[in-house]
GROMACS .gro file of C-alpha atoms in nm:
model
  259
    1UNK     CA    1   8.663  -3.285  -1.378
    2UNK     CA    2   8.392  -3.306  -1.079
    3UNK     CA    3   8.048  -3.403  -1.173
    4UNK     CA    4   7.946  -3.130  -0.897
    5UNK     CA    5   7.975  -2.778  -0.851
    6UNK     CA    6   7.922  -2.539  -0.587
    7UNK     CA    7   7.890  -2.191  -0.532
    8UNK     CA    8   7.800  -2.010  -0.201
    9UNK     CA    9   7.554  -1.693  -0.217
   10UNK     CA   10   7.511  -1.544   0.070
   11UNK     CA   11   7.332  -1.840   0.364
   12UNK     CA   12   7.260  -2.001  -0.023
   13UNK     CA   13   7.430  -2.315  -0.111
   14UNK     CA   14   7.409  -2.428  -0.483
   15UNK     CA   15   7.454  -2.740  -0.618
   16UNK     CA   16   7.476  -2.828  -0.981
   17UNK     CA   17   7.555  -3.201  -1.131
   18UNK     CA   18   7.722  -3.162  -1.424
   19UNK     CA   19   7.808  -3.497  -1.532
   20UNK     CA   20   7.761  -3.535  -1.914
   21UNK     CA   21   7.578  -3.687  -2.144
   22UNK     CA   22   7.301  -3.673  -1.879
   23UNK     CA   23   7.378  -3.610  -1.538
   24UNK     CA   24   7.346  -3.963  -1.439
   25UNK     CA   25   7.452  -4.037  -1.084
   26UNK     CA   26   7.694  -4.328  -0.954
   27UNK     CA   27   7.839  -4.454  -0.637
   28UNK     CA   28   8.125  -4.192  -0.656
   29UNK     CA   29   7.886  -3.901  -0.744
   30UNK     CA   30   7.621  -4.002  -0.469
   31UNK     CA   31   7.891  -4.035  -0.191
   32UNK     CA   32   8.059  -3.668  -0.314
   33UNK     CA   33   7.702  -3.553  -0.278
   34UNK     CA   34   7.617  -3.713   0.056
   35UNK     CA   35   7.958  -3.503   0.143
   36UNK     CA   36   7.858  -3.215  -0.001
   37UNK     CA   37   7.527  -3.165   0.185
   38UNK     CA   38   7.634  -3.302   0.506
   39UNK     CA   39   7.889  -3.008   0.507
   40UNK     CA   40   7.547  -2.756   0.429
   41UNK     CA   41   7.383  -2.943   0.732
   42UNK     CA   42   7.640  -2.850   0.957
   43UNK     CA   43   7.756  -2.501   0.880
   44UNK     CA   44   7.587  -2.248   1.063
   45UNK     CA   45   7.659  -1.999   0.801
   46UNK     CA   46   7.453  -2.150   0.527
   47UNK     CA   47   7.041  -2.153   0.564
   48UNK     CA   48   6.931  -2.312   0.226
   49UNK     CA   49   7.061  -2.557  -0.074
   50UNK     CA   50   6.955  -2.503  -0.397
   51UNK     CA   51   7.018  -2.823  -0.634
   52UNK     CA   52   6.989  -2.836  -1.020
   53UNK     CA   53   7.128  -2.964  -1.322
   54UNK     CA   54   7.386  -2.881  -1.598
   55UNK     CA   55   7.196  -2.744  -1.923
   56UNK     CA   56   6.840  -2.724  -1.997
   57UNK     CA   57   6.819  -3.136  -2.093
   58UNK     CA   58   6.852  -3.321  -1.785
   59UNK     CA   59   6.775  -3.263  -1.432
   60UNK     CA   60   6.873  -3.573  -1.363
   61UNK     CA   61   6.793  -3.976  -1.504
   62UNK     CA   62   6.916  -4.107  -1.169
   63UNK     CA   63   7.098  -4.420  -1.131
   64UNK     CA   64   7.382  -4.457  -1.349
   65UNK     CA   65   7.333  -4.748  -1.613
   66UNK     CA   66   7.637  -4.791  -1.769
   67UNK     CA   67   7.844  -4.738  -1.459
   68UNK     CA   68   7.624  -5.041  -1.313
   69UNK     CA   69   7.692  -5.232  -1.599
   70UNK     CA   70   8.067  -5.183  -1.565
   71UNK     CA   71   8.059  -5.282  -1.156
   72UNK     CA   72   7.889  -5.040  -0.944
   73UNK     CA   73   7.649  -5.254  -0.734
   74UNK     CA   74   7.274  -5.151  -0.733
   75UNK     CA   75   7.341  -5.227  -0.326
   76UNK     CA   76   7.691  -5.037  -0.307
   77UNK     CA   77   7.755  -4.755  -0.073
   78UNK     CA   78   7.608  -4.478  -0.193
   79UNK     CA   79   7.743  -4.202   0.122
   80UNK     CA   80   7.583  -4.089   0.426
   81UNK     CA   81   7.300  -3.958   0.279
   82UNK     CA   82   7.209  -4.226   0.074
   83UNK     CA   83   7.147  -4.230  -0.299
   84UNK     CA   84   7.178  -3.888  -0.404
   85UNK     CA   85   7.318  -3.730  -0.110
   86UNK     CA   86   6.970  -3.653   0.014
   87UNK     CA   87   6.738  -3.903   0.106
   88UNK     CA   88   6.876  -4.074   0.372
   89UNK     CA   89   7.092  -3.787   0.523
   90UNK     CA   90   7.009  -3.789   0.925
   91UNK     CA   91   6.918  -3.481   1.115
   92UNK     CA   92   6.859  -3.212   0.754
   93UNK     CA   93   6.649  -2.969   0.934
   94UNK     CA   94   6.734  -2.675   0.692
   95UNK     CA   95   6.510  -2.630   0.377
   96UNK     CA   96   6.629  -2.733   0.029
   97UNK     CA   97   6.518  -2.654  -0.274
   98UNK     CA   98   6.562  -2.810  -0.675
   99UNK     CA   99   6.512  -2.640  -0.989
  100UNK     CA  100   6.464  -2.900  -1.237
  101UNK     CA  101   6.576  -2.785  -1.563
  102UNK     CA  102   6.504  -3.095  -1.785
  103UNK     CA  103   6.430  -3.482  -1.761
  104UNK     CA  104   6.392  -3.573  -1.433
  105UNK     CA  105   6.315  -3.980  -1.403
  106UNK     CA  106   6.374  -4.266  -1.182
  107UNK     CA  107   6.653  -4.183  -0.908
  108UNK     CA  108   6.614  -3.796  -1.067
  109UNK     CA  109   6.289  -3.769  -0.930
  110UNK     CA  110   6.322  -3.949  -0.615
  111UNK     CA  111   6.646  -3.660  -0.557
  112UNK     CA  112   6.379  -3.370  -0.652
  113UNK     CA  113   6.125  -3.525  -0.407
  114UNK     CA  114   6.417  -3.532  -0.130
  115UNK     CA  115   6.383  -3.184  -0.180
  116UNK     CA  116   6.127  -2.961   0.052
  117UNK     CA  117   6.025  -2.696  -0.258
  118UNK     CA  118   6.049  -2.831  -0.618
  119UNK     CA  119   6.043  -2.535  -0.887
  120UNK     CA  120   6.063  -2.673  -1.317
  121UNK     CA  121   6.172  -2.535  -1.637
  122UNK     CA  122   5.794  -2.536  -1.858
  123UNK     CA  123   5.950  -2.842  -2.103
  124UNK     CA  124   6.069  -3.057  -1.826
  125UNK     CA  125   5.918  -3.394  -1.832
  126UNK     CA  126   5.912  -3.621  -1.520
  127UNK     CA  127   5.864  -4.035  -1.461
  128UNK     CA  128   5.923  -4.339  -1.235
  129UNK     CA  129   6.043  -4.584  -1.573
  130UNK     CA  130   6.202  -4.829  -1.320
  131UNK     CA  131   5.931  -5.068  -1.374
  132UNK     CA  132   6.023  -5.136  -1.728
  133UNK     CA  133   6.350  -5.242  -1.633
  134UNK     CA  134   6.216  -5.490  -1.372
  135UNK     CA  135   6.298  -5.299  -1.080
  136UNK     CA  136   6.156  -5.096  -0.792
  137UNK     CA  137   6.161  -4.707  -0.777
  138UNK     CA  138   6.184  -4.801  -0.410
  139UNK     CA  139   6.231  -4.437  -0.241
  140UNK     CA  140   5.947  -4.306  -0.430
  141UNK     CA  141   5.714  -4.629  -0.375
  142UNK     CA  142   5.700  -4.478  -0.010
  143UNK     CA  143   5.710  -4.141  -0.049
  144UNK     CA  144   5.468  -4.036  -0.363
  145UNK     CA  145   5.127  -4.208  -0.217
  146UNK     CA  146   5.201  -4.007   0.048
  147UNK     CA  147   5.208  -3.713  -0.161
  148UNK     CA  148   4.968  -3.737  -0.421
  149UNK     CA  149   4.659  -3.940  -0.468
  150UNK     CA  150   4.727  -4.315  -0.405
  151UNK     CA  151   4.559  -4.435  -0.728
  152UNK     CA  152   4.747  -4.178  -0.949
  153UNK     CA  153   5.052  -4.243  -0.744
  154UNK     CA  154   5.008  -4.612  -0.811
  155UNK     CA  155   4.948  -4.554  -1.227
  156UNK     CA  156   5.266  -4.360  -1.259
  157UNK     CA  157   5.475  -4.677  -1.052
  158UNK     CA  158   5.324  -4.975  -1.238
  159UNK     CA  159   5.315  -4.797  -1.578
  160UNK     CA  160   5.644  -4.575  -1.560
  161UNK     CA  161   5.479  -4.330  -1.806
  162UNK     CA  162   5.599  -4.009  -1.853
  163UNK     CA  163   5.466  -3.670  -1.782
  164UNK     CA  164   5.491  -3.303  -1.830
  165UNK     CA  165   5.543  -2.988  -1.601
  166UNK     CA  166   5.193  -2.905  -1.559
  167UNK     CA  167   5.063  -3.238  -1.465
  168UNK     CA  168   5.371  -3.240  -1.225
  169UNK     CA  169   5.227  -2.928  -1.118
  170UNK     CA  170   4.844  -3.006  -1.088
  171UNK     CA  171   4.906  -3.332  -0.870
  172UNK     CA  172   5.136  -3.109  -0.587
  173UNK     CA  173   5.437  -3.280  -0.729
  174UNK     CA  174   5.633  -2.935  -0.830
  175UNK     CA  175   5.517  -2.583  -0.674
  176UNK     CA  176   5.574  -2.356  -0.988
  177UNK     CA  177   5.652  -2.388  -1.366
  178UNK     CA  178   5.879  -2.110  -1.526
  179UNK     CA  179   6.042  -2.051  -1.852
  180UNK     CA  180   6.381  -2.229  -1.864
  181UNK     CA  181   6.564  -1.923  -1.915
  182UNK     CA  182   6.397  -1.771  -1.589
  183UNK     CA  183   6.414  -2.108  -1.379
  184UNK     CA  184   6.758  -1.986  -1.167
  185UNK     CA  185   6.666  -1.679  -1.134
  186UNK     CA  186   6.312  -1.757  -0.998
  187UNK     CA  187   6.477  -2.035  -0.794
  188UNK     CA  188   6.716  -1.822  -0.633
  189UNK     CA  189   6.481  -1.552  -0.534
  190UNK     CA  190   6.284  -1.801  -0.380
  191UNK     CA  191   6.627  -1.929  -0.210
  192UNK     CA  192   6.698  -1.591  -0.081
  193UNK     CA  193   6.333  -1.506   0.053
  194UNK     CA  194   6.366  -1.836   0.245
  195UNK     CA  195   6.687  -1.768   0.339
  196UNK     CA  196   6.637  -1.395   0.507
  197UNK     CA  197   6.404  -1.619   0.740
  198UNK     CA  198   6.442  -1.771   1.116
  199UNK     CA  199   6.668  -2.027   1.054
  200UNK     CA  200   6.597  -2.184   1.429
  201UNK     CA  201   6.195  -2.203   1.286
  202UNK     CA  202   6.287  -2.387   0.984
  203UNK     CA  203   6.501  -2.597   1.143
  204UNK     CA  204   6.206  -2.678   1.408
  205UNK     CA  205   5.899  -2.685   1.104
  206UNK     CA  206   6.120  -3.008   0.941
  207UNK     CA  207   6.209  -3.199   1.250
  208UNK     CA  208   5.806  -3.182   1.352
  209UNK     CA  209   5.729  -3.288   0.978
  210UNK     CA  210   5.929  -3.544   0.954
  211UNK     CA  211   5.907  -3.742   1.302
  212UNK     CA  212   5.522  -3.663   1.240
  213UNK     CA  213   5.536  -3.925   0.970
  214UNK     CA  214   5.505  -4.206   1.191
  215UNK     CA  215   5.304  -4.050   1.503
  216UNK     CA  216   4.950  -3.980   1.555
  217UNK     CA  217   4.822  -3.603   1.560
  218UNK     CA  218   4.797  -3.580   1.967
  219UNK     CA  219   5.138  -3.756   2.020
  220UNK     CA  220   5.316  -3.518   1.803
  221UNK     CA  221   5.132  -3.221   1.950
  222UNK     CA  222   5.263  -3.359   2.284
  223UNK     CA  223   5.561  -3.366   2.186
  224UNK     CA  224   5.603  -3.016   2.004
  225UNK     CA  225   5.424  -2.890   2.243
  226UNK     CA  226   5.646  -3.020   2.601
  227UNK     CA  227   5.965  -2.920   2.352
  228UNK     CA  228   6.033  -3.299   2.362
  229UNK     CA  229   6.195  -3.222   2.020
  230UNK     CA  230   6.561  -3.069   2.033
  231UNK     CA  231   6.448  -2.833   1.751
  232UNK     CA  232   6.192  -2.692   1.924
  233UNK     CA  233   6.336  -2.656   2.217
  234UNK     CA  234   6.628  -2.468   2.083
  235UNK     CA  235   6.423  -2.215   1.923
  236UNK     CA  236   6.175  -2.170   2.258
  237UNK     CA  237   6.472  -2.058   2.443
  238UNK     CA  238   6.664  -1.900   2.187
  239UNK     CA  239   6.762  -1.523   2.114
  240UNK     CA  240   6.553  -1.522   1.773
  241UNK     CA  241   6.220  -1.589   1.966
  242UNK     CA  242   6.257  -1.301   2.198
  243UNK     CA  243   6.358  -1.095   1.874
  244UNK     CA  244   6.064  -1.211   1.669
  245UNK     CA  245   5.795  -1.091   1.958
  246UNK     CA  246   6.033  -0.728   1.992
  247UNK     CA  247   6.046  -0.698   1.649
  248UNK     CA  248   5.662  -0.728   1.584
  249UNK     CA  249   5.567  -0.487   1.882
  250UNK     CA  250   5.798  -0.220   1.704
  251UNK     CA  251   5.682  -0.295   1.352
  252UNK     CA  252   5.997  -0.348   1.215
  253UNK     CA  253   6.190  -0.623   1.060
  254UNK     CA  254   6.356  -0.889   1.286
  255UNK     CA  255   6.718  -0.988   1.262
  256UNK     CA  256   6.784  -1.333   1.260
  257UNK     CA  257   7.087  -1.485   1.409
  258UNK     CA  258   7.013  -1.850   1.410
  259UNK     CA  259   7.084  -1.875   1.806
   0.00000   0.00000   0.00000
């Protein structure tokens, strides 16, 4: 039985791990995932991922324990996208989204954080617990100070405590809390608004955010703004920017093609 399924919706991909007891991830999962969205990153049908879990327990503990314990190598090959299928995968310029419907710890929360929106069931509970067995959460040792307030960033890696939904929610972790039985539903409206968007924008709006990282304010203006980036400069010249400005001077919705 796969650990993942998929269903298409539409320009919607959705992604669930359903790997029992917990939805634990190994080397085998994490490559099938890295194969999974690579294939979303280069279809031109399909605009936005949607990732969850199996049940309304576990999101997702991360890195699988017992299959480490039977061989798989902490430093193994995890796929092109890295652990989880996500963090590491080059050139993702289309928007992805995760409903998490339980725990979501360690590896669990560094996949959710891979993510560009982060929606939760109102009982899931979230933590960074690598510390406690002597290890580093090392994905989100770089990206939560970023994210969040560098002192509370810092309590949550050196103490691995847990916490709830709404202090996920009050520290810009996760964007909205709603009742598990609601959580798909919500997250695939919010999949479909984003969806029925300008693809060619989206893809643009990630490439700037993420090479911005690294580069000062006027650099990256430079750059956005001289269509330096290949993003960019595919949407400046592309048929969905002249049907953006035609569709605004005759008050009407555009139709987006993605070209």
């Amino acid at each position: 039985m796969s650990p993942l399924h998929t269903e298409t919706r539409g320009h919607v991909l959705e992604v669930r791990l359903d790997r029992p007891p917990a939805n634990a991830i190994d080397l085998a999962t994490s490559r099938q995932m890295g194969e999974i969205f690579a294939g979303f990153r280069d279809d031109p049908e399909l605009r936005v991922a949607l990732i969850t879990g199996t049940g309304e327990k576990f999101f997702c503990p991360g890195w699988d324990l017992k299959a480490a314990a039977a061989g798989d190598a902490v430093d193994g090959d995890y796929g092109v996208g890295g652990f989880g299928g996500l963090q590491e995968l080059p050139g993702l310029n289309k928007p992805v989204i995760a409903a998490v419907n339980g725990i979501c710890c360690g590896g669990g929360l560094e996949l959710a954080l891979s993510a560009d929106i982060i929606l939760a069931a109102d009982h899931a509970t979230f933590a960074l617990p690598e510390i406690r067995s002597g290890t580093v959460a090392d994905a989100a040792s770089i990206k939560l100070p970023k994210r969040i307030p560098y002192h509370v960033a810092m309590e949550m890696l050196l103490t691995g405590r847990w916490f709830d939904a709404e202090e996920a929610k009050h520290w810009g972790i996760v964007n909205h809390i709603h009742p598990a039985e609601t959580l798909m539903d919500e997250a695939r409206k919010m999949a479909d608004l984003i969806a029925a968007g300008p693809p060619l924008v989206y893809a643009a709006l990630k490439e700037i955010v993420r090479e911005a990282e690294d580069q000062k304010f006027h650099e990256m203006m430079t750059r956005v703004t001289t269509s330096q980036l290949p993003t960019v400069k595919t949407l400046y010249t592309s048929e969905d920017q002249k049907e953006g400005a035609r569709a605004f001077a005759e008050k009407r919705d555009p139709v987006w093609k993605g070209r």
